[in-house]
Structure formats: structure tokens, C-alpha cells
Amino acid sequence: MGKLTFAIPTLLGVEGLTADELRRMNMEDVRVENGRVFCQGEPKDIPRLNLRLRTGERVLILLGSFPASTFEELFEGTRKLPWERFIPDGGAFPVKGFSLNSALHSVPACQSIVKKAVATRLGKVYHRETLPETGALYQIQFSIMKNVASLMLDTTGPGLYKRGYRAVGVAAPLRETLAAALVLLSGYRGKDPFCDPFCGSGTIAIEAALIAKNRAPGLNRTFTAQKWPWLSSDAWVEAAGEAMDLEFDGTYDIWGGDIDPAAIRIARDNAVKADVEDLLRFEVADARTFSRTEEYGRIVSNPPYGERLMEKREAEELYRDFGRTVQGLPTGWKINILSSHTEFERTFGRTADKKRKLYNGMLKCDLFQYGGKRGRRT
């Protein structure tokens, strides 16, 4: 199969973290663009990436990019790509994608053209007038941005944020890949106490436990490429073994609290599914009475945003009370709060030392970071 180019889509604002992950995995030619990261590798890296990436959304094989400002250019550019290297006779190859700032703006029309071009090439190679598509799934994805088309194959299936541990959730769930990004951005690596006083279904604390343990987040799920005949099952076994060999043994102080007993029951159940229940603890607790006496620690949390008017007022009161509460913590504590509230700093009572733009789904948020010196009072 030779060298492959991988495209890893990410949530906006997370690209640098994903690039760091790829470099630590010794991937070659790591390049960052808005919303995605590219690298070079081999077929054996398909399971490695899927099993171990914490902040990437999925693992795509980039087959090629070319100018496409007309349907003819899209058809011919797609038809010239070596689809038979990846899609065997009988493979199913549905098409999906998007177009931004391009002459070809009709996504359904582009889907139809890409499908026809791939079918034309495969039909010629396999000497078939019709292709059965009864075999394994080879999901084709395309992106057309500023009249340049990129054609890719999805190796992942359901997004990498679906770790396999969260069967149910509570209101406004946080995507697991974003939760992992928050933990990494906080600088947590397993040493200091780690707390989430608004833990909800436990996602941030569970991701912190996986990071502390250095456990691959994809070990408890399956991937589309596991059914591809040209990628041996041995590659998946070896990648899983390599991932498990990298795990740490240790005792960690990871705590999640929430005022809702139902949320805590869900969080505990999710921790069991993630196989980290022995690394953390969840308790019913009011964030407004949070206190710790250790000299150092980290808070990483995603409190309620308050989208409706009454909820917004309640959220502001909660931020104000919590801001007063954390003033009582020892000065070695670092605080990281994700919020979409435009007046967060004013209501929290302190200007952040650092702010980082992130997206929770389509919702634009800021990560407000306080650490080292205290933020300025507002």
C-alpha cells in the first residue's frame, strides 16, 4: 500500500493539540490547517491513530486534491484517483461531503458526481456494469473549499468522540474530544488533584482519568476499517498491545461533583464503562460550597451556560457564587472554565489570565484560564 496521507478533522481551536498528539506518535510531515491536521504514515498507523487520538474527530485517508470549479473537473479529478487500491469488488462506497466558498455549491449534485466517477472507475477495473456494494463499508468524504476538491476515505465510522463509555447523558453534554482538549490545555498530567465541580455525566473527569493513566481512548469500541480485508487483524491487535504497553500505574486524585444525584449516578456508570472507576470518585455536591486544602490543584469545568433569559440569570448568580468560592482556594490552584457567556469574567469576578476560543459543537465558547498569579478583580 505504501505511504498514506491522513487528514484528521478537529474541533476549531483544538488543531494544535491534535498536531502535538501526532508528533508524539512519531507521525511524519504533520501540517495544521483550520479545522484539520494532516500527516503521513502507513496502513499500520490506521489502528494506531484510531485507538489513541484523544482530540481528533476521525481518521481519514486523503486520496487526492485537485481544482474543481465545474462538474466535469470534479468528475475527472475523482475518476483519476486509485479507488481500487482501497475499495475491493463488492465494497459499499456511499458519498457525503460539503462545499464552502466554491462554484460547486450544491452538495447533493457533488455527491452524485463523485459517486458516478468512483463507480465508473471501479466498474472498469472489476469488469462490472453494476456494482453490488454488499461488502464492507468504505465511506467516501469530499470537501470542496475555494474550488479545490479533496477526496477521502473514512477509516473510523462513528466519530472518535464516541469512546463507548457514555450510553446516556444529561442535558447539554460535552463532546469527549473537547473534554480531553480541556484537560490537556489545563496542563494536567496526573500529579495534582483534579476537580470538576459541575461534572454532569462525568465526561471531563473520565477523560482526565484516561489521560492520567495514558490509556488509549478507543480501546472499548470498534472502527469501520476493522472490516477492510487489506488491513490485517494483526495490525489492530499490535496497535492495541502497543497502546496498553504505554499505560501508567498510579494513584490519582480525580474528583467530580454535581448537585444533581441523577447526574452522579450516570457519571459513576460511565466511569465503570470506561474502566476507570478505581481512578476517580464522583459525589453529590454543590459547587458553591467547593473547597480544597491542598497547596496545588486544577479545576476544569463546563458549568451551565444559561441560554434562556431566566437560566441566564441563574447562571450568572452561579458564576458569581463560584467565583467567590474559589477565591478561598490556595494560590497554587489553576482554574479552567469553559463558557459561552459573554459576561463570564464580570460575573465570575475576575479577569482571566488567558482566554482561548473553542467550539462546543456549533456553540462558540471561551476557555477562561486562571493560574499562578490571581486574575485581576473586576
Coordinates of C-alpha atoms in Angstrom, one line a residue:
M1 CA 0.0 0.0 0.0
G2 CA 2.9 2.4 0.6
K3 CA 2.8 5.8 2.2
L4 CA -0.6 7.3 3.1
T5 CA -1.7 10.8 3.8
F6 CA -4.1 11.1 6.7
A7 CA -6.5 14.0 7.3
I8 CA -7.7 14.4 10.9
P9 CA -10.7 16.8 11.3
T10 CA -10.8 18.6 14.6
L11 CA -13.0 21.0 16.5
L12 CA -11.9 24.6 15.9
G13 CA -9.3 25.7 18.3
V14 CA -8.0 22.2 19.0
E15 CA -5.8 21.7 15.9
G16 CA -2.5 22.4 17.8
L17 CA -3.3 19.7 20.4
T18 CA -4.0 17.1 17.7
A19 CA -0.8 18.0 15.9
D20 CA 1.1 17.5 19.2
E21 CA -0.5 14.1 19.6
L22 CA 0.5 13.1 16.1
R23 CA 4.1 14.2 16.7
R24 CA 4.3 12.2 19.9
M25 CA 3.1 9.2 17.9
N26 CA 6.0 9.8 15.5
M27 CA 3.8 10.6 12.5
E28 CA 5.6 12.3 9.7
D29 CA 5.0 15.7 8.0
V30 CA 2.4 17.0 10.4
R31 CA 0.7 20.0 9.0
V32 CA -2.1 22.2 10.6
E33 CA -5.0 23.9 8.8
N34 CA -8.2 25.4 10.2
G35 CA -10.3 22.5 11.5
R36 CA -8.0 19.7 10.4
V37 CA -4.4 18.3 10.7
F38 CA -2.5 16.3 8.1
C39 CA 0.2 13.7 8.5
Q40 CA 2.0 10.9 6.6
G41 CA 2.0 7.3 7.7
E42 CA 1.5 3.7 6.7
P43 CA -1.5 1.3 6.8
K44 CA -0.4 0.1 10.3
D45 CA -1.0 3.6 11.5
I46 CA -4.7 3.4 10.8
P47 CA -5.4 1.4 14.0
R48 CA -2.8 3.4 16.0
L49 CA -4.4 6.7 15.2
N50 CA -8.0 5.5 15.8
L51 CA -7.2 3.8 19.1
R52 CA -5.0 6.6 20.6
L53 CA -6.1 10.0 19.3
R54 CA -7.8 12.0 22.1
T55 CA -8.7 15.3 20.4
G56 CA -9.1 14.3 16.7
E57 CA -12.7 13.7 15.4
R58 CA -11.9 10.9 12.9
V59 CA -9.1 9.5 10.8
L60 CA -9.5 10.0 7.0
I61 CA -7.2 8.7 4.2
L62 CA -6.7 11.6 1.7
L63 CA -6.6 10.1 -1.8
G64 CA -6.1 13.4 -3.6
S65 CA -6.9 17.1 -4.1
F66 CA -7.4 18.9 -7.3
P67 CA -9.1 22.1 -8.7
A68 CA -12.8 21.7 -9.3
S69 CA -14.8 24.7 -10.3
T70 CA -17.0 22.6 -12.7
F71 CA -18.8 19.3 -12.5
E72 CA -16.6 18.0 -15.3
E73 CA -13.4 18.8 -13.3
L74 CA -14.9 17.2 -10.2
F75 CA -15.8 14.0 -12.2
E76 CA -12.5 13.7 -14.0
G77 CA -10.4 14.5 -10.9
T78 CA -12.3 11.9 -8.9
R79 CA -12.2 9.3 -11.6
K80 CA -8.4 9.5 -11.9
L81 CA -7.8 8.6 -8.2
P82 CA -6.8 5.0 -7.4
W83 CA -10.0 3.9 -5.7
E84 CA -9.3 0.2 -6.5
R85 CA -6.3 0.3 -4.1
F86 CA -8.8 0.7 -1.2
I87 CA -12.3 -0.4 -2.3
P88 CA -12.5 -4.1 -3.3
D89 CA -15.1 -5.6 -5.6
G90 CA -18.3 -5.6 -3.7
G91 CA -17.3 -2.8 -1.2
A92 CA -20.0 -0.3 -0.3
F93 CA -19.0 3.3 -1.1
P94 CA -21.6 5.9 -0.1
V95 CA -20.6 9.5 -0.5
K96 CA -21.0 12.6 1.7
G97 CA -19.3 15.9 2.0
F98 CA -19.5 19.7 2.0
S99 CA -18.7 22.7 -0.1
L100 CA -17.6 26.2 1.1
N101 CA -16.9 29.3 -0.9
S102 CA -16.9 27.4 -4.2
A103 CA -18.6 27.5 -7.5
L104 CA -20.0 23.9 -7.0
H105 CA -22.3 24.8 -4.1
S106 CA -24.9 22.0 -4.4
V107 CA -23.8 19.2 -2.1
P108 CA -26.3 16.7 -3.5
A109 CA -25.1 17.3 -7.0
C110 CA -21.5 17.0 -6.0
Q111 CA -22.3 13.7 -4.1
S112 CA -23.9 12.3 -7.3
I113 CA -20.9 13.3 -9.5
V114 CA -18.4 11.8 -7.0
K115 CA -20.4 8.6 -6.8
K116 CA -20.7 8.3 -10.5
A117 CA -16.9 8.9 -11.0
V118 CA -15.9 6.3 -8.5
A119 CA -18.4 3.8 -9.9
T120 CA -17.1 4.4 -13.4
R121 CA -13.5 3.6 -12.4
L122 CA -14.3 0.6 -10.2
G123 CA -16.7 -0.8 -12.8
K124 CA -13.9 -0.7 -15.4
V125 CA -11.4 -2.3 -13.1
Y126 CA -13.7 -5.0 -11.9
H127 CA -15.4 -5.5 -15.3
R128 CA -18.9 -4.8 -14.0
E129 CA -21.7 -2.7 -15.4
T130 CA -23.3 -2.6 -11.9
L131 CA -21.5 -2.8 -8.6
P132 CA -23.2 -4.9 -5.9
E133 CA -22.0 -2.9 -2.8
T134 CA -22.8 -5.8 -0.5
G135 CA -19.4 -5.9 1.3
A136 CA -17.7 -3.8 3.9
L137 CA -18.3 0.0 4.2
Y138 CA -15.9 2.4 2.5
Q139 CA -17.4 5.8 3.4
I140 CA -16.2 8.4 0.9
Q141 CA -16.0 12.0 2.1
F142 CA -15.3 15.1 0.0
S143 CA -14.6 18.7 0.8
I144 CA -14.7 21.5 -1.7
M145 CA -13.2 24.7 -0.4
K146 CA -12.4 27.7 -2.6
N147 CA -12.8 25.5 -5.7
V148 CA -10.3 22.8 -4.6
A149 CA -11.8 19.3 -4.0
S150 CA -10.3 16.8 -1.6
L151 CA -11.4 13.2 -1.7
M152 CA -11.1 11.0 1.4
L153 CA -12.0 7.6 2.9
D154 CA -13.2 7.4 6.4
T155 CA -11.5 4.7 8.5
T156 CA -13.3 5.5 11.7
G157 CA -17.1 5.2 11.4
P158 CA -18.9 6.9 14.3
G159 CA -16.7 9.9 15.4
L160 CA -13.8 9.4 17.7
Y161 CA -15.6 11.3 20.4
K162 CA -17.8 8.2 20.8
R163 CA -15.5 6.4 23.2
G164 CA -18.0 3.7 24.0
Y165 CA -18.5 4.7 27.7
R166 CA -21.3 7.1 27.5
A167 CA -24.5 5.3 26.8
V168 CA -26.7 8.0 28.3
G169 CA -26.0 11.6 29.2
V170 CA -27.5 14.7 30.9
A171 CA -28.6 18.0 29.3
A172 CA -26.0 19.8 27.2
P173 CA -23.4 17.1 27.0
L174 CA -19.8 18.0 26.3
R175 CA -18.1 16.1 23.4
E176 CA -15.4 13.7 24.7
T177 CA -12.8 15.1 22.3
L178 CA -13.4 18.6 23.6
A179 CA -13.3 17.4 27.2
A180 CA -9.9 15.8 26.6
A181 CA -8.7 19.1 25.0
L182 CA -9.8 21.0 28.1
V183 CA -7.8 18.6 30.3
L184 CA -4.7 18.8 28.1
L185 CA -5.0 22.6 27.9
S186 CA -5.1 22.8 31.7
G187 CA -1.7 21.1 31.8
Y188 CA -3.0 18.2 33.9
R189 CA -0.8 15.0 33.6
G190 CA -1.9 13.0 36.6
K191 CA 0.1 14.6 39.5
D192 CA -2.0 17.3 41.2
P193 CA -5.6 17.0 42.5
F194 CA -8.1 17.4 39.6
C195 CA -11.6 18.6 40.2
D196 CA -14.8 19.2 38.2
P197 CA -17.4 20.8 40.4
F198 CA -20.0 20.8 37.6
C199 CA -19.3 17.3 36.4
G200 CA -22.7 16.4 34.9
S201 CA -22.3 12.9 33.3
G202 CA -18.6 12.9 34.2
T203 CA -17.0 13.4 30.8
I204 CA -14.2 15.8 31.9
A205 CA -13.2 13.7 34.9
I206 CA -13.3 10.5 32.9
E207 CA -11.1 12.0 30.2
A208 CA -8.7 13.2 32.9
A209 CA -8.5 9.7 34.2
L210 CA -7.8 8.3 30.8
I211 CA -5.0 10.9 30.3
A212 CA -3.5 10.3 33.8
K213 CA -3.4 6.6 33.1
N214 CA -2.3 7.2 29.5
R215 CA -5.0 4.8 28.4
A216 CA -5.9 4.8 24.7
P217 CA -9.5 6.2 24.5
G218 CA -10.5 3.9 21.6
L219 CA -9.9 0.5 23.2
N220 CA -13.5 -0.1 24.1
R221 CA -15.0 0.5 20.6
T222 CA -14.9 -0.7 17.0
F223 CA -13.9 1.1 13.8
T224 CA -15.0 0.8 10.2
A225 CA -11.6 -0.1 8.9
Q226 CA -11.5 -3.3 11.1
K227 CA -13.6 -4.9 8.3
W228 CA -11.3 -3.9 5.5
P229 CA -9.6 -7.1 4.0
W230 CA -6.4 -5.3 3.1
L231 CA -5.8 -4.2 6.7
S232 CA -5.0 -7.3 8.7
S233 CA -6.5 -8.0 12.1
D234 CA -2.9 -8.4 13.3
A235 CA -2.4 -4.7 12.8
W236 CA -5.3 -3.9 15.2
V237 CA -4.0 -6.4 17.8
E238 CA -0.5 -5.0 17.6
A239 CA -1.8 -1.4 17.9
A240 CA -3.9 -2.3 20.9
G241 CA -0.9 -4.1 22.5
E242 CA 1.3 -1.1 21.9
A243 CA -1.3 1.2 23.4
M244 CA -1.7 -0.9 26.5
D245 CA 2.1 -1.2 27.0
L246 CA 2.2 2.7 27.3
E247 CA -0.2 2.8 30.2
F248 CA 0.9 4.1 33.6
D249 CA 0.2 2.6 37.0
G250 CA -0.5 5.1 39.8
T251 CA -2.9 6.6 42.3
Y252 CA -4.7 9.7 41.3
D253 CA -6.9 12.3 43.0
I254 CA -9.6 13.0 40.4
W255 CA -13.0 14.2 41.7
G256 CA -16.3 15.2 40.1
G257 CA -19.2 16.8 41.9
D258 CA -22.7 17.8 40.8
I259 CA -25.8 19.0 42.6
D260 CA -28.0 16.5 40.7
P261 CA -28.0 13.0 42.1
A262 CA -29.2 11.6 38.8
A263 CA -26.2 13.1 37.0
I264 CA -23.8 11.5 39.6
R265 CA -25.4 8.1 39.1
I266 CA -24.8 8.4 35.3
A267 CA -21.2 9.6 35.9
R268 CA -20.4 6.6 38.0
D269 CA -22.0 4.3 35.5
N270 CA -20.0 5.9 32.7
A271 CA -16.7 5.6 34.7
V272 CA -17.4 1.8 35.0
K273 CA -18.0 1.5 31.3
A274 CA -14.7 3.4 30.7
D275 CA -12.9 1.1 33.2
V276 CA -11.6 4.0 35.2
E277 CA -13.9 3.8 38.2
D278 CA -11.0 3.0 40.5
L279 CA -9.1 6.1 39.4
L280 CA -11.7 8.8 40.3
R281 CA -14.7 9.5 42.5
F282 CA -18.0 11.3 42.0
E283 CA -20.1 12.9 44.7
V284 CA -23.3 14.8 45.0
A285 CA -22.0 18.3 45.9
D286 CA -22.9 22.0 45.5
A287 CA -20.2 23.8 43.6
R288 CA -20.9 26.9 45.7
T289 CA -19.5 25.2 48.7
F290 CA -16.5 23.7 47.0
S291 CA -13.3 23.7 49.0
R292 CA -9.9 22.0 49.0
T293 CA -6.9 22.5 51.3
E294 CA -4.1 21.0 49.1
E295 CA -1.5 23.6 48.0
Y296 CA -1.8 22.8 44.3
G297 CA -4.6 21.5 42.1
R298 CA -6.6 22.0 39.0
I299 CA -10.2 22.8 38.3
V300 CA -11.5 22.1 34.8
S301 CA -15.2 22.5 34.4
N302 CA -18.1 23.3 32.0
P303 CA -20.8 24.9 34.1
P304 CA -24.3 25.6 32.8
Y305 CA -24.3 28.4 30.2
G306 CA -27.9 29.7 30.7
E307 CA -29.2 30.0 27.1
R308 CA -32.7 31.2 28.1
L309 CA -33.3 34.5 30.0
M310 CA -34.2 33.0 33.4
E311 CA -31.5 30.4 33.1
K312 CA -29.0 33.1 32.1
R313 CA -29.7 35.0 35.3
E314 CA -29.4 31.8 37.3
A315 CA -26.1 31.0 35.5
E316 CA -24.8 34.5 36.4
E317 CA -25.6 34.0 40.0
L318 CA -23.9 30.6 39.9
Y319 CA -20.8 32.1 38.3
R320 CA -20.7 34.9 40.9
D321 CA -21.1 32.5 43.9
F322 CA -18.5 30.1 42.4
G323 CA -16.1 32.9 41.8
R324 CA -16.3 33.9 45.5
T325 CA -15.8 30.2 46.5
V326 CA -12.6 29.6 44.5
Q327 CA -11.1 32.8 46.0
G328 CA -10.7 30.7 49.1
L329 CA -8.5 28.1 47.5
P330 CA -4.7 28.1 48.0
T331 CA -2.9 30.2 45.4
G332 CA -1.4 27.1 43.7
W333 CA -4.7 26.1 42.2
K334 CA -5.3 26.6 38.4
I335 CA -8.8 27.2 37.3
N336 CA -10.1 26.4 33.7
I337 CA -13.8 27.2 33.0
L338 CA -15.4 26.7 29.6
S339 CA -18.3 29.1 29.0
S340 CA -20.2 30.7 26.1
H341 CA -21.5 33.5 28.4
T342 CA -20.3 36.9 27.1
E343 CA -20.2 38.4 30.6
F344 CA -18.5 35.4 32.3
E345 CA -15.5 37.4 33.7
R346 CA -17.6 40.2 35.1
T347 CA -20.0 37.8 36.8
F348 CA -17.2 35.4 38.0
G349 CA -15.5 38.5 39.5
R350 CA -12.0 38.1 37.9
T351 CA -10.4 38.7 34.6
A352 CA -8.8 35.6 33.1
D353 CA -5.0 35.3 32.8
K354 CA -5.6 33.6 29.5
K355 CA -8.6 33.1 27.2
R356 CA -8.8 30.5 24.4
K357 CA -11.6 30.3 21.8
L358 CA -13.1 26.9 21.4
Y359 CA -16.3 25.4 20.0
N360 CA -18.7 23.1 21.8
G361 CA -20.5 21.7 18.8
M362 CA -21.5 24.9 16.9
L363 CA -21.6 27.0 20.1
K364 CA -18.7 29.4 20.3
C365 CA -17.1 29.4 23.8
D366 CA -14.1 30.7 25.6
L367 CA -11.8 28.7 28.0
F368 CA -11.1 31.1 30.8
Q369 CA -7.8 30.2 32.5
Y370 CA -6.7 31.4 35.9
G371 CA -3.4 30.2 37.3
G372 CA -0.2 31.2 39.0
K373 CA -1.0 34.8 39.9
R374 CA -4.6 35.6 40.6
G375 CA -6.6 37.2 37.9
R376 CA -7.5 40.9 38.3
R377 CA -10.7 41.6 40.2
T378 CA -13.4 43.1 38.1

